[in-house]
Short mmCIF file of C-alpha atoms in Angstrom, two decimals:
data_model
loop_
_atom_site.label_atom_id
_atom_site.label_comp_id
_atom_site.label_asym_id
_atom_site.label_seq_id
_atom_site.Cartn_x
_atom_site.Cartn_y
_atom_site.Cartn_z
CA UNK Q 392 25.01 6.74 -34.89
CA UNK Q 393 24.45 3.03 -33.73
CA UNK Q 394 26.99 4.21 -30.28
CA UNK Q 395 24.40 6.44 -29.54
CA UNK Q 396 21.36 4.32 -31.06
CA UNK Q 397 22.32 1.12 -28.58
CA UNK Q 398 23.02 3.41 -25.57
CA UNK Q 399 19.75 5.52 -25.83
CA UNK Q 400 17.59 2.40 -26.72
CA UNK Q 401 19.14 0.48 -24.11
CA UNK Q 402 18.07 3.16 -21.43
CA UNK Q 403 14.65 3.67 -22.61
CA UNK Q 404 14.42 -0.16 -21.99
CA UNK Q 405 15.60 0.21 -18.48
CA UNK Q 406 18.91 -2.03 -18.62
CA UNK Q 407 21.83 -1.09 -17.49
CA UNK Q 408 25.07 -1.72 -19.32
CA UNK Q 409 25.58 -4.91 -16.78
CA UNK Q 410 22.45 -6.02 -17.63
CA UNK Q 411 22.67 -6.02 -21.32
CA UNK Q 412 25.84 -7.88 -20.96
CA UNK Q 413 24.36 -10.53 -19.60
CA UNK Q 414 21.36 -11.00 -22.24
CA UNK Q 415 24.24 -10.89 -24.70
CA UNK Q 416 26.72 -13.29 -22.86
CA UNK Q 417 29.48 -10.37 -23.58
CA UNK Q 418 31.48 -8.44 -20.56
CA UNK Q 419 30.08 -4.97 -19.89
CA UNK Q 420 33.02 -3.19 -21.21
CA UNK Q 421 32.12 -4.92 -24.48
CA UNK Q 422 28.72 -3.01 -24.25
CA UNK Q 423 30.43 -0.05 -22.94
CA UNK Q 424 33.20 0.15 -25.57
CA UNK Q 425 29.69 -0.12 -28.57
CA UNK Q 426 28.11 2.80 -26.72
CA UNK Q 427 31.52 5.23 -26.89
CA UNK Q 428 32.07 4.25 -30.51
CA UNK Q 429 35.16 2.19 -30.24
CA UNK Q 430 34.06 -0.85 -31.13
CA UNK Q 431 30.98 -2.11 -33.28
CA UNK Q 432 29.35 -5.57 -32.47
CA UNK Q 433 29.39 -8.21 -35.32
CA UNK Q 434 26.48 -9.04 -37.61
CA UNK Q 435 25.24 -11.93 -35.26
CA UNK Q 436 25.44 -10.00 -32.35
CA UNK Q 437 23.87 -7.14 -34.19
CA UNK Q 438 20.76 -9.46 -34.43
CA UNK Q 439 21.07 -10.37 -30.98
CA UNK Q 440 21.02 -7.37 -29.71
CA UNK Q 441 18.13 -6.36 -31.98
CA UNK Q 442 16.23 -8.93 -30.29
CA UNK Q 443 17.03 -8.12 -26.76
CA UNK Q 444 16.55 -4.77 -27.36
CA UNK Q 445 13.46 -5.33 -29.52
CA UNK Q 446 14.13 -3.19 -31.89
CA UNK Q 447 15.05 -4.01 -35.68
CA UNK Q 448 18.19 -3.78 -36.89
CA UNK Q 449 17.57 -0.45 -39.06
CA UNK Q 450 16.65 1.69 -36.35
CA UNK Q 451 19.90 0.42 -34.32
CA UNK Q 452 21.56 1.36 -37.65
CA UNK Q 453 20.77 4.55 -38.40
CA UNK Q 454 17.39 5.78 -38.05
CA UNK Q 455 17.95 8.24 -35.43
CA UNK Q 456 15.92 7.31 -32.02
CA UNK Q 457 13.94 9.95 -30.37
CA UNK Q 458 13.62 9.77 -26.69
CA UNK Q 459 9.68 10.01 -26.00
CA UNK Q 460 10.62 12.38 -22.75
CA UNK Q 461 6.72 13.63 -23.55
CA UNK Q 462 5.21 10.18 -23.95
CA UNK Q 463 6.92 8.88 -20.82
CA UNK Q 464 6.05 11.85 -18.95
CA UNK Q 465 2.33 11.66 -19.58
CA UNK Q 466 2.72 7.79 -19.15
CA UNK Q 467 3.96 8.54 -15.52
CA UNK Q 468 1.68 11.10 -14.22
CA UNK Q 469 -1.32 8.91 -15.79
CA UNK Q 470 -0.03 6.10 -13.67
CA UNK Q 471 0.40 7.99 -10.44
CA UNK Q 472 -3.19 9.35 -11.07
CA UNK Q 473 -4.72 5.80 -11.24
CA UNK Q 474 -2.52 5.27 -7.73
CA UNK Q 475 -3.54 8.39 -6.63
CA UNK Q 476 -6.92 7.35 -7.01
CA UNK Q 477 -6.64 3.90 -5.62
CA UNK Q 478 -4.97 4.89 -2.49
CA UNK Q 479 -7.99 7.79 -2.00
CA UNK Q 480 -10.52 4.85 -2.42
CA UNK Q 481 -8.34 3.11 0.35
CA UNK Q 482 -8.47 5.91 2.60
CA UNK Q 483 -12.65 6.50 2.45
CA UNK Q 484 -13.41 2.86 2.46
CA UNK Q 485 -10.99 2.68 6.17
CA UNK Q 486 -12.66 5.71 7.19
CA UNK Q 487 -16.23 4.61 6.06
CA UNK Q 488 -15.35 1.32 8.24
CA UNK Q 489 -13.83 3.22 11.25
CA UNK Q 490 -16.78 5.39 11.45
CA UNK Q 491 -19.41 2.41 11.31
CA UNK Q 492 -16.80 0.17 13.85
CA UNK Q 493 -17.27 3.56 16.46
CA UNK Q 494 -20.55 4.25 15.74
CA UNK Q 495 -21.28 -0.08 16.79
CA UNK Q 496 -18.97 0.63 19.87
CA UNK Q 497 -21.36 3.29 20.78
CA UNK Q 498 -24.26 1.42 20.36
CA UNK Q 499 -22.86 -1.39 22.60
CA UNK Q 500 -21.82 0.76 25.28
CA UNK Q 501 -25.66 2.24 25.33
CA UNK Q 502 -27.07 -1.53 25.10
CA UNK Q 503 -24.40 -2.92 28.48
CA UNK Q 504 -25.70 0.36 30.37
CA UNK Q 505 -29.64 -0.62 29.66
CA UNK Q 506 -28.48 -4.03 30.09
CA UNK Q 507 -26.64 -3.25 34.03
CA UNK Q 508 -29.80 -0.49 34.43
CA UNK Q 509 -32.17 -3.01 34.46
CA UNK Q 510 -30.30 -5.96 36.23
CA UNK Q 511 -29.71 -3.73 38.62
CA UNK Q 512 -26.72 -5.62 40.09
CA UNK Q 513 -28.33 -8.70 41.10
CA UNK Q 514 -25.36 -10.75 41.97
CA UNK Q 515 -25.53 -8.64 45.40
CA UNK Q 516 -28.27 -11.32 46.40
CA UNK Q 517 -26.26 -14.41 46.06
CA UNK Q 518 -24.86 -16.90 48.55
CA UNK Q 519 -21.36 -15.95 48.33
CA UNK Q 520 -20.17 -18.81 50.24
CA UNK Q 521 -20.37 -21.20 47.46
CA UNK Q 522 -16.74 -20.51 45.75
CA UNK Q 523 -17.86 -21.04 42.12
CA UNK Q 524 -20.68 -18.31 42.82
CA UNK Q 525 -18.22 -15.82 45.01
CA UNK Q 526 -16.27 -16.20 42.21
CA UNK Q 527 -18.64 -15.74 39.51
CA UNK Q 528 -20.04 -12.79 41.77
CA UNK Q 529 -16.74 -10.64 42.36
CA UNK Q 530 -16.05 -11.41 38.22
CA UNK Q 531 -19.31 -9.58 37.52
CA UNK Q 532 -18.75 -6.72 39.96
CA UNK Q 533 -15.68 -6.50 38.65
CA UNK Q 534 -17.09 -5.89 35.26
CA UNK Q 535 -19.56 -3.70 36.34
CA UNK Q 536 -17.01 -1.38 38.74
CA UNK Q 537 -14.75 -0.93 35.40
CA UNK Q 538 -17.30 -0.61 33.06
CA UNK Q 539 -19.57 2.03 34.58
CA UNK Q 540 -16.08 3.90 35.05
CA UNK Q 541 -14.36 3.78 32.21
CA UNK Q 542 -17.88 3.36 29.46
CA UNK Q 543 -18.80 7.06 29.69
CA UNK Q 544 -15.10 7.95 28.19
CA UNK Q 545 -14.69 5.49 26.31
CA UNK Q 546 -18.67 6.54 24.74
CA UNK Q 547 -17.55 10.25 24.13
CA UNK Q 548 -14.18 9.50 22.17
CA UNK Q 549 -16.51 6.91 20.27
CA UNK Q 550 -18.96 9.37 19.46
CA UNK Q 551 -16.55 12.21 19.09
CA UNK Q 552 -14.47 9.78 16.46
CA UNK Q 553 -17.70 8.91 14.68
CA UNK Q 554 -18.41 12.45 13.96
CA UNK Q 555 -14.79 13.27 12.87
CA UNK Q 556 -15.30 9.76 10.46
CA UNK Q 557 -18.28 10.90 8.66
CA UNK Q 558 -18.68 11.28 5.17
CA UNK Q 559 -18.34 15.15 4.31
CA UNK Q 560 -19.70 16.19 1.36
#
């Protein structure tokens, strides 16, 4: 009875044989040798191992232990529902801030165009033989050249990712 008492209280606790060994300052066969019934541990390290096992002394003496297989179960799948639940949260509140992050991108793409509309490329005017402003100049055409290329793309996989983001419900 206490063979089977220390080795089934010792694995609802989690500890290997090693382990327990160490908490007890005893070699693991010492453990070992309790748990198969061919030896029995002293009345001091009875208490000892009561402690480090908290669990009193009668129940490692007789009182037969129950595994709570049941309890353990339900203690499990309540704790993978609260993850569960935490890693959905996770997931809408990145999607929630993708979908606002495109849906900015959008808007800043729309404001440059307006913005290049209605300058209407006025660096085509300058003196170009200064080197700071021929500089300056071929930094904003540049800009411009790439931009009104590669905008309307990147505008339609914004706005095509912003409606994929939404909220559905």
């Amino acid at each position: 009875m206490l063979s089977e008492n220390i080795k089934t209280i010792r694995k609802a606790k989690g500890l290997s044989q090693e382990e327990l060994a160490v908490k007890l300052n005893v070699v693991r066969q010492t453990v070992s040798k309790w748990e198969h019934g061919l030896s029995v541990p002293d009345s001091e390290m009875l208490v000892s191992l009561s402690e480090v096992l908290e669990t009193p002394v009668s129940i490692l003496l007789g009182e037969p232990v129950i595994e709570p297989q049941a309890d353990d179960l339900k203690a499990i799948s309540e704790k993978l529902e609260i993850i569960n639940l935490q890693l959905a949260r996770s997931k809408a509140a990145r999607r929630k801030a993708l979908h606002w992050l495109l849906i900015a991108l959008c808007a800043v793409i729309a404001a440059t165009f307006a913005v290049l509309a209605v300058w209407n490329s006025s660096y085509l005017g300058w003196d170009f033989s200064d080197p700071e402003t021929a500089v300056a100049g071929a930094a904003l055409h540049a800009f411009e050249w790439l931009f009104v290329r590669f905008a309307p793309f990147v505008l339609i996989a914004a706005v095509i990712g912003a409606v994929f983001t939404r909220r559905k419900g």
